Every structure is written in structure tokens, then in C-alpha cells.
CSV table of C-alpha atoms in Angstrom, one decimal:
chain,number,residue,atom,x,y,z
A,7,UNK,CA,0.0,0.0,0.0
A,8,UNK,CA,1.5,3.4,-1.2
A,9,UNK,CA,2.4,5.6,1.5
A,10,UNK,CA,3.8,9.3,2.4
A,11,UNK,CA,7.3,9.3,2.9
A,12,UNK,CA,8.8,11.6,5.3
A,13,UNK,CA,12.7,12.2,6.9
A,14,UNK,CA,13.9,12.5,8.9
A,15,UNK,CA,12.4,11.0,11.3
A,16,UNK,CA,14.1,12.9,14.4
A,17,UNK,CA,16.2,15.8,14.2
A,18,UNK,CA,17.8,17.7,16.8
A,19,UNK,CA,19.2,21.0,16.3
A,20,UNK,CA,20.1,24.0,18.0
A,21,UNK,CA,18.8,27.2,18.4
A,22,UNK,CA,19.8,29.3,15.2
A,23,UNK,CA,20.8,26.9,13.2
A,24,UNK,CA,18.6,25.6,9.9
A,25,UNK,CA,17.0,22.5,9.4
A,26,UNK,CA,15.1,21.3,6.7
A,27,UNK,CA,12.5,18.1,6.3
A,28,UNK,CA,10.9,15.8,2.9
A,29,UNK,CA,7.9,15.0,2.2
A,30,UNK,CA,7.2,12.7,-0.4
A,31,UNK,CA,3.6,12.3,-1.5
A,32,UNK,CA,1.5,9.0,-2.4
A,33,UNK,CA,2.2,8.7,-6.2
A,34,UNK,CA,-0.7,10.9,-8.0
A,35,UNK,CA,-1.6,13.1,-5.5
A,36,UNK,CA,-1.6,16.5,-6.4
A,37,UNK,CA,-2.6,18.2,-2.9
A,38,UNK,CA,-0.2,18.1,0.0
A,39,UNK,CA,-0.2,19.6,3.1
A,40,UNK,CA,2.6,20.3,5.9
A,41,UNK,CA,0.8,20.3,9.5
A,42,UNK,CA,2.9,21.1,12.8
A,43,UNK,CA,1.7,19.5,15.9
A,44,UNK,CA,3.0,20.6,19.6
A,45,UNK,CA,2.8,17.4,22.1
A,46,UNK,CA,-0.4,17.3,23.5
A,47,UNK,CA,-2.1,19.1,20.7
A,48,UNK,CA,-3.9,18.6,17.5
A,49,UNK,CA,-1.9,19.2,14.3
A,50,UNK,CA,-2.2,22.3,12.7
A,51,UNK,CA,-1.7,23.6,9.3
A,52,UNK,CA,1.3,25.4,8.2
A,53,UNK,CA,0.7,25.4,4.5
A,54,UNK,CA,-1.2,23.6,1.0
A,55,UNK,CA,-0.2,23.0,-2.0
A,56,UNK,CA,-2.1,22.3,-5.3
A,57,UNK,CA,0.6,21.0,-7.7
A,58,UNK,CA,3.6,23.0,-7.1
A,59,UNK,CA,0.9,26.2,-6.0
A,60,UNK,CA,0.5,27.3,-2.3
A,61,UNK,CA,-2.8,27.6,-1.6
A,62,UNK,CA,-3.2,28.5,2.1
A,63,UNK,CA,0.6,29.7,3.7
A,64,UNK,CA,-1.3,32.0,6.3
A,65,UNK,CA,-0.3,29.7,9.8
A,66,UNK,CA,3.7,30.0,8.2
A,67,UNK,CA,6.1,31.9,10.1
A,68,UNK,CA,7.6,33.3,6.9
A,69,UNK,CA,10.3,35.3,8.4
A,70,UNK,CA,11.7,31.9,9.5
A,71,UNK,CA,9.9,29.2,7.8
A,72,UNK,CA,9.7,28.6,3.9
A,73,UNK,CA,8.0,25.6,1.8
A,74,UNK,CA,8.6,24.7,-1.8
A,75,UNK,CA,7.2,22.1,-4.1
A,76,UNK,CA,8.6,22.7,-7.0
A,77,UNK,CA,7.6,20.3,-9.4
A,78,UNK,CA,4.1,19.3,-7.7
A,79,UNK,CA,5.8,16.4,-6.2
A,80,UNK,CA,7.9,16.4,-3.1
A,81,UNK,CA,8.3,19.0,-1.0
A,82,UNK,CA,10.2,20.5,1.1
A,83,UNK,CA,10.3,22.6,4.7
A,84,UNK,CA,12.6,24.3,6.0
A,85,UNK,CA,13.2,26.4,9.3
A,86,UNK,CA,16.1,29.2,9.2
A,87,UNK,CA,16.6,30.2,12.3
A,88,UNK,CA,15.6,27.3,14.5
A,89,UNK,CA,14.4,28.3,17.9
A,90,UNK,CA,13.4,26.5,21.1
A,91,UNK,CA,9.7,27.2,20.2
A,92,UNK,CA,10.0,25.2,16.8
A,93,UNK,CA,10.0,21.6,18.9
A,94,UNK,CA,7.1,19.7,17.6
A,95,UNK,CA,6.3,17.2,15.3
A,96,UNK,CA,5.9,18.1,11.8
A,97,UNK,CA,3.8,15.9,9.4
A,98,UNK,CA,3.1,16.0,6.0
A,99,UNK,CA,-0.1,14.7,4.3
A,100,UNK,CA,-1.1,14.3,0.9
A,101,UNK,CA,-4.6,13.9,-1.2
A,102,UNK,CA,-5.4,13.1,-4.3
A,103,UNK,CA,-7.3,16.3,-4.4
A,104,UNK,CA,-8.4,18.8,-2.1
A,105,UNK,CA,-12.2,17.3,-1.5
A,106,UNK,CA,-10.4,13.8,-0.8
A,107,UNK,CA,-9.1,11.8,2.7
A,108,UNK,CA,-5.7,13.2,3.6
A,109,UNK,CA,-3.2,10.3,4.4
A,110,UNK,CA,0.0,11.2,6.6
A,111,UNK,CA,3.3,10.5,6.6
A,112,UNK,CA,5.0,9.3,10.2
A,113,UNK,CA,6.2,12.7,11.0
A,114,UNK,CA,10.0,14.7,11.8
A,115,UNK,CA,10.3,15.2,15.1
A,116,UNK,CA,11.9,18.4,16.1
A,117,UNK,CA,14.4,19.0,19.0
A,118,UNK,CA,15.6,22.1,18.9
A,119,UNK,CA,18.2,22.9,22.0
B,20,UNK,CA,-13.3,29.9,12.0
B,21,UNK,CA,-14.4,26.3,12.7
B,22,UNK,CA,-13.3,25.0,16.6
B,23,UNK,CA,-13.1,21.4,17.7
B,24,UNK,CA,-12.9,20.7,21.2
B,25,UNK,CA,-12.0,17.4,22.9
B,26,UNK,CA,-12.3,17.8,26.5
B,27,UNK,CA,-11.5,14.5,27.7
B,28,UNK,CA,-7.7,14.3,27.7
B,29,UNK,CA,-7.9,10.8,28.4
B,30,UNK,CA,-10.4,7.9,28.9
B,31,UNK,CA,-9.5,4.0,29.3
B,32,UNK,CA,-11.3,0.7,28.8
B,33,UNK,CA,-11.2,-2.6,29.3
B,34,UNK,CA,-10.5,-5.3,26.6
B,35,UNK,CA,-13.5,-6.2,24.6
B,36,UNK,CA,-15.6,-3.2,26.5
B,37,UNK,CA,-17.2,-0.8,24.4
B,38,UNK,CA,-16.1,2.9,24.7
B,39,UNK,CA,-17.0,6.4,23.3
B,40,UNK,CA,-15.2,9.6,22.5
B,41,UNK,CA,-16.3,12.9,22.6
B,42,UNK,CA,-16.1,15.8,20.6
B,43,UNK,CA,-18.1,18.4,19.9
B,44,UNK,CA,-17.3,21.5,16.9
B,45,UNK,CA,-18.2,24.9,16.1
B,46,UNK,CA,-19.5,26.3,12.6
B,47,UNK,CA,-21.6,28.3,11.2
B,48,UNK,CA,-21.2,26.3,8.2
B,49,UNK,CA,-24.1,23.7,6.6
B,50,UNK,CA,-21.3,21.7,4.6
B,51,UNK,CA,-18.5,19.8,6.0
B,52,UNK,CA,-16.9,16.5,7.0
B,53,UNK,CA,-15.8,15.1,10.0
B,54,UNK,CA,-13.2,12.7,11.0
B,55,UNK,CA,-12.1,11.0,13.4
B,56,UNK,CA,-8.4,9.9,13.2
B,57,UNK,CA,-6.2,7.2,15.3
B,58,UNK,CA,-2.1,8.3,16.1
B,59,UNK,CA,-0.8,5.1,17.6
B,60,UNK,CA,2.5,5.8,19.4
B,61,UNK,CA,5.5,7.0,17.1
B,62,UNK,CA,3.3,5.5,14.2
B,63,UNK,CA,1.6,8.0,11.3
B,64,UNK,CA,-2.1,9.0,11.9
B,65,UNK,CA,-4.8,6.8,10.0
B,66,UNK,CA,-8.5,7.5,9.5
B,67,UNK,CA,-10.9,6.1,11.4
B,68,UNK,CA,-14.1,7.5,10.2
B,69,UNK,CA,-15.7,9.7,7.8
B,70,UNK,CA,-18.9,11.5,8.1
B,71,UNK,CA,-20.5,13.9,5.8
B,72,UNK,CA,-22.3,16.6,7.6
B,73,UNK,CA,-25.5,16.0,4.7
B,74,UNK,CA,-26.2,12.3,5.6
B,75,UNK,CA,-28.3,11.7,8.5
B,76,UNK,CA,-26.9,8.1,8.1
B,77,UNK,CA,-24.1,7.6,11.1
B,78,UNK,CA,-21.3,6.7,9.5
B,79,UNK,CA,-19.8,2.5,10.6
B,80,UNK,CA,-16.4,1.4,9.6
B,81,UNK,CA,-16.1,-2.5,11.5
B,82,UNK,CA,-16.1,-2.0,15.3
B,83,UNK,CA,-15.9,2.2,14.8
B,84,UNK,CA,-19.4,3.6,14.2
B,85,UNK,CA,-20.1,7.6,15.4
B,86,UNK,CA,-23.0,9.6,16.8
B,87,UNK,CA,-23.6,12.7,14.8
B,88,UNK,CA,-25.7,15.1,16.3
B,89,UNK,CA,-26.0,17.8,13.7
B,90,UNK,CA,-27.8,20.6,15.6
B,91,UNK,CA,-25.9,20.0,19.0
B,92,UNK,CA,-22.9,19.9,16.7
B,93,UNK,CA,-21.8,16.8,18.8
B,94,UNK,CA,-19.2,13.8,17.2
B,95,UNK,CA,-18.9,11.3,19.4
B,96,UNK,CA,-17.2,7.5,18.2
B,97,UNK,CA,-17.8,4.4,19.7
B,98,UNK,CA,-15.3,1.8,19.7
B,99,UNK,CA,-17.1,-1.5,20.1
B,100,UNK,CA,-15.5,-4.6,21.3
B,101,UNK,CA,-12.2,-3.1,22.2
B,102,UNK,CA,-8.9,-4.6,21.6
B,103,UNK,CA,-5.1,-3.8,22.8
B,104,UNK,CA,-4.3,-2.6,19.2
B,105,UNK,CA,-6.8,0.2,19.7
B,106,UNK,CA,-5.2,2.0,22.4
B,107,UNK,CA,-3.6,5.4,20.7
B,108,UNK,CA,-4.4,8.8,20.5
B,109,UNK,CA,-7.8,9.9,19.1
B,110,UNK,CA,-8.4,13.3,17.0
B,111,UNK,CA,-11.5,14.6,15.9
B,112,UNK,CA,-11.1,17.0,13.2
B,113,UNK,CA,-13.2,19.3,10.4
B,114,UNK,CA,-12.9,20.0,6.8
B,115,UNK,CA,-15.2,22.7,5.3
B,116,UNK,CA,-16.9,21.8,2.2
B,117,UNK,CA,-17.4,25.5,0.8
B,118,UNK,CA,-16.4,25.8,-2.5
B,119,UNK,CA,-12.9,27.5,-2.8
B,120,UNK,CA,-11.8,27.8,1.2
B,121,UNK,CA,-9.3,25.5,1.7
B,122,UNK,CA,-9.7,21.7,2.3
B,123,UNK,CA,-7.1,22.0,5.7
B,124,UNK,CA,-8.4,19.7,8.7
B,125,UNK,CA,-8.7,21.5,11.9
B,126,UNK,CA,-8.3,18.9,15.0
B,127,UNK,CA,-8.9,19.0,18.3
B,128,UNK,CA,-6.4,18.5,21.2
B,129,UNK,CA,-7.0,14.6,21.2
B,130,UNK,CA,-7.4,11.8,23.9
B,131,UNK,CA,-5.2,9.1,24.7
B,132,UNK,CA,-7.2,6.1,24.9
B,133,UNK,CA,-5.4,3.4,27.0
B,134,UNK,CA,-7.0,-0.3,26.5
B,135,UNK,CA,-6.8,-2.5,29.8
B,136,UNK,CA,-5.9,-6.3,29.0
């Protein structure tokens, strides 16, 4: 059964440096979606893309945080500069289109020290 | 903007006991989904349950079967028979329907649903 890829799966970092995390979507599915969840919370949405197009970035910490997909396929995240308030899980999800289940990907795991 | 609340942080049950989760949502919207979604520890989240906010139907997947109350805006899923494999976190979440918002899935804080042997 196809599955979202994700890595890493933990990263630790400290404050001020970058990191960066992959998503890779199930095959064919053009919407995917990059959710941050805080422990004991419910994930949250940091941005959606249609193909390579963001569609909703408005939760993104853009002085810090950026997202690209540039070929409507994998994407990537990236934090630049990391700080203590970034620990969290972050997931990725895909769907075949927006109006269709979302599936998830096992997550990144931030540290951030 | 759509809530979710979950305000049982945690409930447990024994083996082959039936249980329900709670939720209940705000909107002042007539078209949606809900979901309900399992996070087993360190493994990837995995529907549950789907329901469509225009069938009165309750929605039954196998053991999993919800309770939607439409005008108390109450989501409640029953787990039936319960087994050690169930115990994980549960999240109820919300996806609008209207016609160019965007399909994101707004959750609620979960509950961590432990499963007595």
C-alpha cells in the first residue's frame, strides 16, 4: 500500500541553526499539506499546495519558515533560524485532491536545543 | 473559523468493552466532514471514520461507528468490542466543504485512549 514518505524521522538541532525536512507524496496526488503538531495538541496547518501552488501559507512563520514544491511532487520545509519554540512534530499529508481523505506521513520530530 | 474541542484528555477501557469519544465543533457552516483519526504511538495517523455533515446516516467502519448530532454539533465515536491494538491517541477534526476555502483539517487537542488487557 503506497504511503507518504517523510525524513527524517528525528532531528535535533540548535537554536539558530537551519534545518530542513521531505515530504514525499503517495504517487498521483496533487494536494499536499505540511501540518505542525505541539505534544499534547492537534496538528495544525502550516501550508497547502495544489501542484507546485500554495494555496493557504497563512499559519507559516515566513520570516523563518519557507516551503517549496517545485515540481508538484515532493516538497520540502525548512526552518532558518531554529528556535526552542519550533519543537514539535511536523507531518506532511497528501490527497489526491483537495475534497479527498488526507493520508500522513509518520512525521520529523523536532528537538531544537 | 471552525473549533473542535476534545475535553477528555484521556479515557480507558477494558478489553473487549465498548467505549465512546467525545467531541463536539463549532461552525456556522451547513457543509462539511468530520473525522475522526487514530495516532498510535511513534506511528503515522490513519482515518478512522468519515462523516458527511449532509447524511443523516451515522457513519460505521467494522467496530468504529459515530453519533452525529448535527444541531448539537456533537461527534462522538464508539469503539465496540475493544482490543489492545486500539489504544492510541484519538483526534477529531473538520474539513469545510465550501467551494474555494481551503480543504485544511482543523483537529482537536485529542485523547489518549489506553486499553486494559
Amino acid at each position: 500500500e503506497a504511503e507518504v514518505a517523510q525524513s527524517p524521522r528525528y532531528k535535533i538541532t540548535e537554536k539558530s541553526q537551519a534545518v530542513a525536512f521531505w515530504c514525499d507524496p503517495i504517487s498521483g496526488h496533487a494536494t499536499l499539506y505540511w501540518y505542525r503538531q505541539i505534544l499534547g495538541q492537534g496538528p495544525e496547518l502550516l501550508v497547502q499546495f495544489q501542484d507546485e501552488s500554495v494555496v493557504d501559507d497563512s499559519q507559516l512563520p515566513k520570516d523563518r519558515f519557507s516551503a517549496e514544491r517545485l515540481k508538484g511532487v515532493d516538497s520540502t520545509l525548512k526552518i532558518q533560524p531554529a528556535e526552542l519554540g519550533d519543537s514539535a512534530m511536523y507531518l506532511c499529508a497528501s490527497s489526491s485532491d483537495s475534497q479527498e481523505t488526507q493520508y500522513f506521513g509518520p512525521g520529523t520530530r523536532l528537538l531544537v536545543l | 473559523a471552525q473549533t473542535v474541542t476534545q475535553s477528555q484528555p484521556e479515557m480507558s477501557v477494558q478489553e473487549a468493552e465498548t467505549v465512546t469519544l467525545s467531541c463536539t465543533y463549532d461552525t456556522s457552516e451547513s457543509d462539511y466532514y468530520l473525522f475522526w483519526y487514530k495516532q498510535p504511538p511513534s506511528r503515522q495517523m490513519i482515518l478512522v471514520i468519515r462523516q458527511e455533515a449532509y447524511k443523516q446516516q451515522n457513519a460505521t467502519e467494522n467496530r468504529f461507528s459515530v453519533n452525529f448530532q448535527k444541531a448539537a454539533k456533537s461527534f462522538s465515536l464508539k469503539i465496540s468490542d475493544s482490543q489492545l491494538g486500539d489504544a492510541a491517541m484519538y483526534f477529531c477534526a473538520y474539513r469545510s466543504l465550501i467551494t474555494g476555502a481551503n480543504s485544511k483539517l482543523t483537529f482537536g487537542k485529542g485523547i489518549t485512549l489506553s486499553v486494559r488487557p
